[in-house]
Amino acid sequence: MLKSANCGDLRAGDVDIQHTLAGWVGRRRDHGGIIFVDLRDRSGVVQVVFNPDVSPLAYEIAEQLRPEWVVQVRGTVQRRPAGSENPLMDTGDVEVAAESVEVLNPSQTTPFYITDDVEVDESLRLRYRYLDLRRPVMQRNLIIRHQVVKYIRDFLDARGFLEIETPILIKSTPEGARDFLVPSRMQPGNFYALPQSPQQLKQLLMVSGIEKYFQIARCFRDEDLRADRQLEHTQLDLEMSFVQEEDILALTEELFSTMVETVVPEKKLVKPFPRLAFKDVMDRYGSDKPDLRFGLEMSDVSDLASETDFRVFHSILGQGGIVKGFAVPGQAGMTTSQVRDLEQVARDAGAAGLSHIRFRGEDSLEDMTEESVLSSAGLRMPVGWSRRLAERVGAGPGDMVLLMAGPARQVNQWLNVMRLHMGDKLGLADPDTLIFAFVTQFPLFEWDEEAERWESSHHPFTAPAPGEENMLDGDDLGNINARHYDLVCNGSELASGSIRIHRRELQEKVFEVLGYTREQVNDLFGHILQAFEYGAPPHGGIAPGIDRIVAILTDSVSIRDVIAFPKTQTGTDLLFGAPSQVDPGQLRELSLDVTQ
Ligand code: ASP
């Protein structure tokens, strides 16, 4: 090794020991005859002192050093003079008195400073990702990512799971997204698909008798990257035989809670993880991945809305829509311009409007008078009504109520945006607390308005609730419950999974409901249907997203900050310049022709 110690590891116990260090030059300070250099490697930073009395040659070289030069320094660790210790640095009690220094490689001036506290445009960071990853915060993110994956591997190994790799070149696996295709050179005109997840492969491994499988799997989905998504993401893919829902949930809960306690013990964790029904979370939070760190729970007020003269409410209720809302504590004093800002947030979310009612400070709801209630135009109502509304949504004096009207599905989406906005604006969510929860009892199918057909809420391999299989033959398909569960945390969906179908007839029935023809079923799923005929055991699993959990654990705003080499929102790799055109010869070999 070109070094005998790590910069960031040096402590008072190392005093008087001679060490060789190697790393990057950070700040350099000339202090009249003495030069101080912050030397950085992955472990951290230590101060190196160049004193011409110790080594005139080293001092002379130190005068030339610039940020990000790579150097090797030999010197003796010494205690910093009293009063010059730096409590903000882990190594702040000591410094290294340089006896010699060698420049291993100089550096050009970097396009941005290699520190945590500078604002840098993300595209510049991605273009120079190798420099961006030198920043301590990014190194910490990668270290935590490593610790998370290592924890998962050790945890599952100790419980008898086998880590098994599955192919990247495979056949299309329907998980609801578009496939990436890879042309076959040897079989012109034919394509592999990159797996959207190893779903069918892990199920086949259960048929193989593996019983407990996992993989840190890369999944590819050719989606428009509207949200904080990536074309390729990493998940812990897991499957077990002879299990029921509770077995998977208990394992997942133990894995996540002990992992958090081990990797980021400073985070507060709520245990046990609540288990909430899909319908219940939709009613209360308008979302199937609620942030449970704060309340602002919603209530349907359609019946109360129908008593008003408000035309908007009437026309929406007349079309089968709903009126729903929530109370925001202590916000009755909002100014007109603040209310306007809120209405803009609602419009940005796609809503036509937002109604509000403010209960200005009295002692109790009983004392409320007409004058003390302020509401949006068109919503003036007698005091009795306002009181009933306040009771329904849990508002009191000093509070504001936000109401939205429209088709149930959209109202939930809009209100979810408003709830998260208010939670954020009022600082209601403690950033150091993690509230995990399982959402269960999802419907098996959802009606796709546009395509006019049933879609799987999760994926077609999810089993219907026990006793509800017969409903597949009926016309109440929207009310079949699925053996599907999600793990959510702080407003993010972290994992999805289900108990699977393991019998051919039932699986065929589900494909039929989803509108596949017999030929399509044979072509796309013949292999797995056949496998089910050879003693497939009951099985189920789950697949937590690694990028997302690491982003939460590291307080990263974007999953791009926890992926070494991510792509931009437009799917571009700015470092390599991918995707890119290829040599015409490569296209010919693949029997491909690009048309305009
Ligand atoms: N394959 C599913 C997914 O990627 C997860 C699962 O059901 O295990 O979402």
PDB file of N, CA and C in Angstrom, residues 204-285:
ATOM      1  N   LEU A 204     -40.460 -19.550 -10.746  1.00  0.00           N
ATOM      2  CA  LEU A 204     -39.981 -20.836 -11.272  1.00  0.00           C
ATOM      3  C   LEU A 204     -38.982 -21.465 -10.301  1.00  0.00           C
ATOM      4  N   LEU A 205     -38.187 -20.630  -9.615  1.00  0.00           N
ATOM      5  CA  LEU A 205     -37.249 -21.170  -8.626  1.00  0.00           C
ATOM      6  C   LEU A 205     -37.998 -21.830  -7.461  1.00  0.00           C
ATOM      7  N   MET A 206     -39.191 -21.337  -7.180  1.00  0.00           N
ATOM      8  CA  MET A 206     -40.003 -21.984  -6.140  1.00  0.00           C
ATOM      9  C   MET A 206     -40.472 -23.358  -6.635  1.00  0.00           C
ATOM     10  N   VAL A 207     -40.842 -23.415  -7.925  1.00  0.00           N
ATOM     11  CA  VAL A 207     -41.219 -24.716  -8.485  1.00  0.00           C
ATOM     12  C   VAL A 207     -40.013 -25.654  -8.419  1.00  0.00           C
ATOM     13  N   SER A 208     -38.800 -25.096  -8.507  1.00  0.00           N
ATOM     14  CA  SER A 208     -37.570 -25.899  -8.443  1.00  0.00           C
ATOM     15  C   SER A 208     -37.232 -26.365  -7.035  1.00  0.00           C
ATOM     16  N   GLY A 209     -38.006 -25.936  -6.057  1.00  0.00           N
ATOM     17  CA  GLY A 209     -37.740 -26.389  -4.693  1.00  0.00           C
ATOM     18  C   GLY A 209     -36.685 -25.581  -3.953  1.00  0.00           C
ATOM     19  N   ILE A 210     -36.418 -24.366  -4.392  1.00  0.00           N
ATOM     20  CA  ILE A 210     -35.412 -23.528  -3.719  1.00  0.00           C
ATOM     21  C   ILE A 210     -35.929 -23.020  -2.369  1.00  0.00           C
ATOM     22  N   GLU A 211     -37.204 -22.877  -2.251  1.00  0.00           N
ATOM     23  CA  GLU A 211     -37.906 -22.485  -1.007  1.00  0.00           C
ATOM     24  C   GLU A 211     -37.643 -21.067  -0.509  1.00  0.00           C
ATOM     25  N   LYS A 212     -36.378 -20.661  -0.458  1.00  0.00           N
ATOM     26  CA  LYS A 212     -36.106 -19.279  -0.003  1.00  0.00           C
ATOM     27  C   LYS A 212     -35.070 -18.672  -0.935  1.00  0.00           C
ATOM     28  N   TYR A 213     -35.497 -17.747  -1.746  1.00  0.00           N
ATOM     29  CA  TYR A 213     -34.617 -17.126  -2.749  1.00  0.00           C
ATOM     30  C   TYR A 213     -34.526 -15.630  -2.519  1.00  0.00           C
ATOM     31  N   PHE A 214     -33.361 -15.045  -2.801  1.00  0.00           N
ATOM     32  CA  PHE A 214     -33.308 -13.590  -2.935  1.00  0.00           C
ATOM     33  C   PHE A 214     -32.243 -13.222  -3.942  1.00  0.00           C
ATOM     34  N   GLN A 215     -32.318 -11.977  -4.373  1.00  0.00           N
ATOM     35  CA  GLN A 215     -31.340 -11.447  -5.303  1.00  0.00           C
ATOM     36  C   GLN A 215     -31.367  -9.928  -5.182  1.00  0.00           C
ATOM     37  N   ILE A 216     -30.195  -9.323  -5.274  1.00  0.00           N
ATOM     38  CA  ILE A 216     -30.143  -7.868  -5.404  1.00  0.00           C
ATOM     39  C   ILE A 216     -30.220  -7.650  -6.910  1.00  0.00           C
ATOM     40  N   ALA A 217     -31.435  -7.390  -7.392  1.00  0.00           N
ATOM     41  CA  ALA A 217     -31.714  -7.502  -8.820  1.00  0.00           C
ATOM     42  C   ALA A 217     -31.870  -6.146  -9.487  1.00  0.00           C
ATOM     43  N   ARG A 218     -31.334  -6.048 -10.693  1.00  0.00           N
ATOM     44  CA  ARG A 218     -31.534  -4.839 -11.487  1.00  0.00           C
ATOM     45  C   ARG A 218     -32.797  -5.044 -12.323  1.00  0.00           C
ATOM     46  N   CYS A 219     -33.659  -4.038 -12.326  1.00  0.00           N
ATOM     47  CA  CYS A 219     -34.926  -4.117 -13.058  1.00  0.00           C
ATOM     48  C   CYS A 219     -34.986  -2.971 -14.059  1.00  0.00           C
ATOM     49  N   PHE A 220     -35.478  -3.265 -15.241  1.00  0.00           N
ATOM     50  CA  PHE A 220     -35.442  -2.283 -16.332  1.00  0.00           C
ATOM     51  C   PHE A 220     -36.861  -1.946 -16.778  1.00  0.00           C
ATOM     52  N   ARG A 221     -37.191  -0.682 -16.777  1.00  0.00           N
ATOM     53  CA  ARG A 221     -38.529  -0.272 -17.222  1.00  0.00           C
ATOM     54  C   ARG A 221     -38.387   0.960 -18.096  1.00  0.00           C
ATOM     55  N   ASP A 222     -38.863   0.865 -19.323  1.00  0.00           N
ATOM     56  CA  ASP A 222     -38.719   1.972 -20.273  1.00  0.00           C
ATOM     57  C   ASP A 222     -39.878   2.949 -20.082  1.00  0.00           C
ATOM     58  N   GLU A 223     -39.774   3.735 -18.996  1.00  0.00           N
ATOM     59  CA  GLU A 223     -40.858   4.654 -18.662  1.00  0.00           C
ATOM     60  C   GLU A 223     -40.417   6.086 -18.895  1.00  0.00           C
ATOM     61  N   ASP A 224     -41.379   6.982 -19.091  1.00  0.00           N
ATOM     62  CA  ASP A 224     -41.053   8.402 -19.073  1.00  0.00           C
ATOM     63  C   ASP A 224     -40.736   8.733 -17.626  1.00  0.00           C
ATOM     64  N   LEU A 225     -39.618   9.423 -17.421  1.00  0.00           N
ATOM     65  CA  LEU A 225     -39.153   9.605 -16.041  1.00  0.00           C
ATOM     66  C   LEU A 225     -39.739  10.854 -15.413  1.00  0.00           C
ATOM     67  N   ARG A 226     -41.070  10.881 -15.291  1.00  0.00           N
ATOM     68  CA  ARG A 226     -41.710  12.058 -14.707  1.00  0.00           C
ATOM     69  C   ARG A 226     -41.277  12.232 -13.256  1.00  0.00           C
ATOM     70  N   ALA A 227     -41.519  11.223 -12.483  1.00  0.00           N
ATOM     71  CA  ALA A 227     -41.216  11.343 -11.052  1.00  0.00           C
ATOM     72  C   ALA A 227     -39.738  11.031 -10.825  1.00  0.00           C
ATOM     73  N   ASP A 228     -39.405  10.769  -9.591  1.00  0.00           N
ATOM     74  CA  ASP A 228     -38.027  10.478  -9.246  1.00  0.00           C
ATOM     75  C   ASP A 228     -37.759   8.996  -9.536  1.00  0.00           C
ATOM     76  N   ARG A 229     -37.643   8.694 -10.829  1.00  0.00           N
ATOM     77  CA  ARG A 229     -37.480   7.299 -11.250  1.00  0.00           C
ATOM     78  C   ARG A 229     -36.222   7.161 -12.081  1.00  0.00           C
ATOM     79  N   GLN A 230     -35.809   5.939 -12.298  1.00  0.00           N
ATOM     80  CA  GLN A 230     -34.684   5.630 -13.172  1.00  0.00           C
ATOM     81  C   GLN A 230     -35.097   4.517 -14.127  1.00  0.00           C
ATOM     82  N   LEU A 231     -34.461   4.477 -15.291  1.00  0.00           N
ATOM     83  CA  LEU A 231     -34.782   3.426 -16.268  1.00  0.00           C
ATOM     84  C   LEU A 231     -34.384   2.059 -15.723  1.00  0.00           C
ATOM     85  N   GLU A 232     -33.334   2.045 -14.922  1.00  0.00           N
ATOM     86  CA  GLU A 232     -32.945   0.786 -14.289  1.00  0.00           C
ATOM     87  C   GLU A 232     -32.874   1.048 -12.790  1.00  0.00           C
ATOM     88  N   HIS A 233     -33.525   0.205 -12.035  1.00  0.00           N
ATOM     89  CA  HIS A 233     -33.448   0.376 -10.590  1.00  0.00           C
ATOM     90  C   HIS A 233     -33.106  -0.961  -9.957  1.00  0.00           C
ATOM     91  N   THR A 234     -32.681  -0.874  -8.701  1.00  0.00           N
ATOM     92  CA  THR A 234     -32.235  -2.086  -8.010  1.00  0.00           C
ATOM     93  C   THR A 234     -33.248  -2.451  -6.941  1.00  0.00           C
ATOM     94  N   GLN A 235     -33.609  -3.712  -6.894  1.00  0.00           N
ATOM     95  CA  GLN A 235     -34.494  -4.125  -5.815  1.00  0.00           C
ATOM     96  C   GLN A 235     -33.988  -5.381  -5.146  1.00  0.00           C
ATOM     97  N   LEU A 236     -34.362  -5.504  -3.881  1.00  0.00           N
ATOM     98  CA  LEU A 236     -34.163  -6.781  -3.212  1.00  0.00           C
ATOM     99  C   LEU A 236     -35.336  -7.633  -3.658  1.00  0.00           C
ATOM    100  N   ASP A 237     -35.062  -8.645  -4.457  1.00  0.00           N
ATOM    101  CA  ASP A 237     -36.126  -9.510  -4.946  1.00  0.00           C
ATOM    102  C   ASP A 237     -36.135 -10.747  -4.066  1.00  0.00           C
ATOM    103  N   LEU A 238     -37.298 -11.111  -3.561  1.00  0.00           N
ATOM    104  CA  LEU A 238     -37.337 -12.166  -2.546  1.00  0.00           C
ATOM    105  C   LEU A 238     -38.564 -13.041  -2.764  1.00  0.00           C
ATOM    106  N   GLU A 239     -38.410 -14.325  -2.564  1.00  0.00           N
ATOM    107  CA  GLU A 239     -39.548 -15.241  -2.725  1.00  0.00           C
ATOM    108  C   GLU A 239     -39.395 -16.406  -1.753  1.00  0.00           C
ATOM    109  N   MET A 240     -40.529 -16.860  -1.230  1.00  0.00           N
ATOM    110  CA  MET A 240     -40.514 -17.997  -0.293  1.00  0.00           C
ATOM    111  C   MET A 240     -41.653 -18.956  -0.612  1.00  0.00           C
ATOM    112  N   SER A 241     -41.408 -20.208  -0.373  1.00  0.00           N
ATOM    113  CA  SER A 241     -42.469 -21.203  -0.535  1.00  0.00           C
ATOM    114  C   SER A 241     -43.132 -21.499   0.805  1.00  0.00           C
ATOM    115  N   PHE A 242     -44.343 -22.024   0.733  1.00  0.00           N
ATOM    116  CA  PHE A 242     -45.101 -22.449   1.913  1.00  0.00           C
ATOM    117  C   PHE A 242     -45.312 -21.300   2.902  1.00  0.00           C
ATOM    118  N   VAL A 243     -45.673 -20.151   2.389  1.00  0.00           N
ATOM    119  CA  VAL A 243     -45.889 -18.994   3.262  1.00  0.00           C
ATOM    120  C   VAL A 243     -47.273 -18.399   3.037  1.00  0.00           C
ATOM    121  N   GLN A 244     -47.661 -17.582   4.025  1.00  0.00           N
ATOM    122  CA  GLN A 244     -48.856 -16.769   3.896  1.00  0.00           C
ATOM    123  C   GLN A 244     -48.439 -15.308   4.084  1.00  0.00           C
ATOM    124  N   GLU A 245     -49.377 -14.391   3.860  1.00  0.00           N
ATOM    125  CA  GLU A 245     -49.045 -12.968   3.925  1.00  0.00           C
ATOM    126  C   GLU A 245     -48.204 -12.628   5.163  1.00  0.00           C
ATOM    127  N   GLU A 246     -48.692 -13.084   6.322  1.00  0.00           N
ATOM    128  CA  GLU A 246     -48.077 -12.649   7.564  1.00  0.00           C
ATOM    129  C   GLU A 246     -46.607 -13.072   7.667  1.00  0.00           C
ATOM    130  N   ASP A 247     -46.261 -14.204   7.032  1.00  0.00           N
ATOM    131  CA  ASP A 247     -44.860 -14.646   7.078  1.00  0.00           C
ATOM    132  C   ASP A 247     -43.954 -13.654   6.355  1.00  0.00           C
ATOM    133  N   ILE A 248     -44.413 -13.180   5.197  1.00  0.00           N
ATOM    134  CA  ILE A 248     -43.597 -12.239   4.419  1.00  0.00           C
ATOM    135  C   ILE A 248     -43.547 -10.887   5.149  1.00  0.00           C
ATOM    136  N   LEU A 249     -44.691 -10.461   5.674  1.00  0.00           N
ATOM    137  CA  LEU A 249     -44.715  -9.164   6.355  1.00  0.00           C
ATOM    138  C   LEU A 249     -43.827  -9.187   7.600  1.00  0.00           C
ATOM    139  N   ALA A 250     -43.890 -10.282   8.362  1.00  0.00           N
ATOM    140  CA  ALA A 250     -43.086 -10.354   9.590  1.00  0.00           C
ATOM    141  C   ALA A 250     -41.597 -10.342   9.247  1.00  0.00           C
ATOM    142  N   LEU A 251     -41.231 -11.081   8.213  1.00  0.00           N
ATOM    143  CA  LEU A 251     -39.819 -11.117   7.804  1.00  0.00           C
ATOM    144  C   LEU A 251     -39.364  -9.729   7.345  1.00  0.00           C
ATOM    145  N   THR A 252     -40.213  -9.080   6.541  1.00  0.00           N
ATOM    146  CA  THR A 252     -39.867  -7.761   6.007  1.00  0.00           C
ATOM    147  C   THR A 252     -39.744  -6.744   7.144  1.00  0.00           C
ATOM    148  N   GLU A 253     -40.664  -6.847   8.081  1.00  0.00           N
ATOM    149  CA  GLU A 253     -40.610  -5.901   9.214  1.00  0.00           C
ATOM    150  C   GLU A 253     -39.338  -6.089  10.025  1.00  0.00           C
ATOM    151  N   GLU A 254     -38.989  -7.337  10.278  1.00  0.00           N
ATOM    152  CA  GLU A 254     -37.779  -7.586  11.063  1.00  0.00           C
ATOM    153  C   GLU A 254     -36.540  -7.108  10.290  1.00  0.00           C
ATOM    154  N   LEU A 255     -36.523  -7.393   8.994  1.00  0.00           N
ATOM    155  CA  LEU A 255     -35.388  -6.970   8.169  1.00  0.00           C
ATOM    156  C   LEU A 255     -35.232  -5.444   8.195  1.00  0.00           C
ATOM    157  N   PHE A 256     -36.328  -4.746   7.928  1.00  0.00           N
ATOM    158  CA  PHE A 256     -36.223  -3.285   7.827  1.00  0.00           C
ATOM    159  C   PHE A 256     -35.961  -2.627   9.178  1.00  0.00           C
ATOM    160  N   SER A 257     -36.610  -3.129  10.227  1.00  0.00           N
ATOM    161  CA  SER A 257     -36.403  -2.435  11.499  1.00  0.00           C
ATOM    162  C   SER A 257     -34.995  -2.684  12.019  1.00  0.00           C
ATOM    163  N   THR A 258     -34.499  -3.912  11.919  1.00  0.00           N
ATOM    164  CA  THR A 258     -33.142  -4.144  12.442  1.00  0.00           C
ATOM    165  C   THR A 258     -32.101  -3.494  11.532  1.00  0.00           C
ATOM    166  N   MET A 259     -32.387  -3.423  10.242  1.00  0.00           N
ATOM    167  CA  MET A 259     -31.435  -2.765   9.346  1.00  0.00           C
ATOM    168  C   MET A 259     -31.311  -1.273   9.684  1.00  0.00           C
ATOM    169  N   VAL A 260     -32.449  -0.623   9.879  1.00  0.00           N
ATOM    170  CA  VAL A 260     -32.409   0.801  10.216  1.00  0.00           C
ATOM    171  C   VAL A 260     -31.676   0.998  11.539  1.00  0.00           C
ATOM    172  N   GLU A 261     -31.994   0.140  12.513  1.00  0.00           N
ATOM    173  CA  GLU A 261     -31.353   0.289  13.826  1.00  0.00           C
ATOM    174  C   GLU A 261     -29.836   0.094  13.737  1.00  0.00           C
ATOM    175  N   THR A 262     -29.412  -0.734  12.794  1.00  0.00           N
ATOM    176  CA  THR A 262     -27.977  -1.004  12.667  1.00  0.00           C
ATOM    177  C   THR A 262     -27.267   0.056  11.824  1.00  0.00           C
ATOM    178  N   VAL A 263     -27.868   0.406  10.685  1.00  0.00           N
ATOM    179  CA  VAL A 263     -27.166   1.267   9.726  1.00  0.00           C
ATOM    180  C   VAL A 263     -27.310   2.754  10.075  1.00  0.00           C
ATOM    181  N   VAL A 264     -28.499   3.161  10.488  1.00  0.00           N
ATOM    182  CA  VAL A 264     -28.697   4.577  10.846  1.00  0.00           C
ATOM    183  C   VAL A 264     -29.375   4.663  12.213  1.00  0.00           C
ATOM    184  N   PRO A 265     -28.640   4.276  13.279  1.00  0.00           N
ATOM    185  CA  PRO A 265     -29.262   4.212  14.606  1.00  0.00           C
ATOM    186  C   PRO A 265     -29.803   5.566  15.079  1.00  0.00           C
ATOM    187  N   GLU A 266     -29.359   6.657  14.443  1.00  0.00           N
ATOM    188  CA  GLU A 266     -29.837   7.978  14.872  1.00  0.00           C
ATOM    189  C   GLU A 266     -31.274   8.232  14.449  1.00  0.00           C
ATOM    190  N   LYS A 267     -31.807   7.429  13.531  1.00  0.00           N
ATOM    191  CA  LYS A 267     -33.200   7.620  13.095  1.00  0.00           C
ATOM    192  C   LYS A 267     -34.164   7.029  14.125  1.00  0.00           C
ATOM    193  N   LYS A 268     -35.302   7.715  14.298  1.00  0.00           N
ATOM    194  CA  LYS A 268     -36.334   7.179  15.189  1.00  0.00           C
ATOM    195  C   LYS A 268     -37.255   6.281  14.372  1.00  0.00           C
ATOM    196  N   LEU A 269     -37.625   5.162  14.976  1.00  0.00           N
ATOM    197  CA  LEU A 269     -38.395   4.154  14.261  1.00  0.00           C
ATOM    198  C   LEU A 269     -39.664   3.868  15.051  1.00  0.00           C
ATOM    199  N   VAL A 270     -40.786   3.714  14.372  1.00  0.00           N
ATOM    200  CA  VAL A 270     -42.019   3.374  15.083  1.00  0.00           C
ATOM    201  C   VAL A 270     -42.283   1.881  14.895  1.00  0.00           C
ATOM    202  N   LYS A 271     -42.383   1.160  16.018  1.00  0.00           N
ATOM    203  CA  LYS A 271     -42.597  -0.282  15.960  1.00  0.00           C
ATOM    204  C   LYS A 271     -43.784  -0.650  16.834  1.00  0.00           C
ATOM    205  N   PRO A 272     -44.572  -1.666  16.490  1.00  0.00           N
ATOM    206  CA  PRO A 272     -44.503  -2.435  15.243  1.00  0.00           C
ATOM    207  C   PRO A 272     -45.011  -1.607  14.067  1.00  0.00           C
ATOM    208  N   PHE A 273     -44.717  -2.060  12.855  1.00  0.00           N
ATOM    209  CA  PHE A 273     -45.193  -1.359  11.665  1.00  0.00           C
ATOM    210  C   PHE A 273     -46.715  -1.533  11.586  1.00  0.00           C
ATOM    211  N   PRO A 274     -47.479  -0.426  11.489  1.00  0.00           N
ATOM    212  CA  PRO A 274     -48.933  -0.585  11.358  1.00  0.00           C
ATOM    213  C   PRO A 274     -49.291  -1.322  10.064  1.00  0.00           C
ATOM    214  N   ARG A 275     -50.401  -2.033  10.090  1.00  0.00           N
ATOM    215  CA  ARG A 275     -50.940  -2.698   8.895  1.00  0.00           C
ATOM    216  C   ARG A 275     -52.270  -2.031   8.594  1.00  0.00           C
ATOM    217  N   LEU A 276     -52.365  -1.405   7.447  1.00  0.00           N
ATOM    218  CA  LEU A 276     -53.541  -0.606   7.114  1.00  0.00           C
ATOM    219  C   LEU A 276     -54.197  -1.125   5.843  1.00  0.00           C
ATOM    220  N   ALA A 277     -55.500  -1.103   5.814  1.00  0.00           N
ATOM    221  CA  ALA A 277     -56.205  -1.570   4.615  1.00  0.00           C
ATOM    222  C   ALA A 277     -56.186  -0.478   3.544  1.00  0.00           C
ATOM    223  N   PHE A 278     -56.057  -0.904   2.294  1.00  0.00           N
ATOM    224  CA  PHE A 278     -56.004   0.019   1.162  1.00  0.00           C
ATOM    225  C   PHE A 278     -57.147   1.034   1.204  1.00  0.00           C
ATOM    226  N   LYS A 279     -58.366   0.535   1.406  1.00  0.00           N
ATOM    227  CA  LYS A 279     -59.520   1.439   1.374  1.00  0.00           C
ATOM    228  C   LYS A 279     -59.417   2.489   2.484  1.00  0.00           C
ATOM    229  N   ASP A 280     -58.960   2.023   3.623  1.00  0.00           N
ATOM    230  CA  ASP A 280     -58.823   2.909   4.773  1.00  0.00           C
ATOM    231  C   ASP A 280     -57.796   4.024   4.504  1.00  0.00           C
ATOM    232  N   VAL A 281     -56.641   3.672   3.927  1.00  0.00           N
ATOM    233  CA  VAL A 281     -55.644   4.731   3.677  1.00  0.00           C
ATOM    234  C   VAL A 281     -56.108   5.673   2.580  1.00  0.00           C
ATOM    235  N   MET A 282     -56.829   5.145   1.597  1.00  0.00           N
ATOM    236  CA  MET A 282     -57.340   6.026   0.545  1.00  0.00           C
ATOM    237  C   MET A 282     -58.347   7.015   1.141  1.00  0.00           C
ATOM    238  N   ASP A 283     -59.230   6.498   2.017  1.00  0.00           N
ATOM    239  CA  ASP A 283     -60.213   7.386   2.640  1.00  0.00           C
ATOM    240  C   ASP A 283     -59.526   8.451   3.495  1.00  0.00           C
ATOM    241  N   ARG A 284     -58.571   8.027   4.295  1.00  0.00           N
ATOM    242  CA  ARG A 284     -57.989   8.947   5.275  1.00  0.00           C
ATOM    243  C   ARG A 284     -56.896   9.847   4.716  1.00  0.00           C
ATOM    244  N   TYR A 285     -56.139   9.322   3.741  1.00  0.00           N
ATOM    245  CA  TYR A 285     -54.989  10.097   3.256  1.00  0.00           C
ATOM    246  C   TYR A 285     -55.030  10.360   1.751  1.00  0.00           C
TER     247      TYR A 285
END
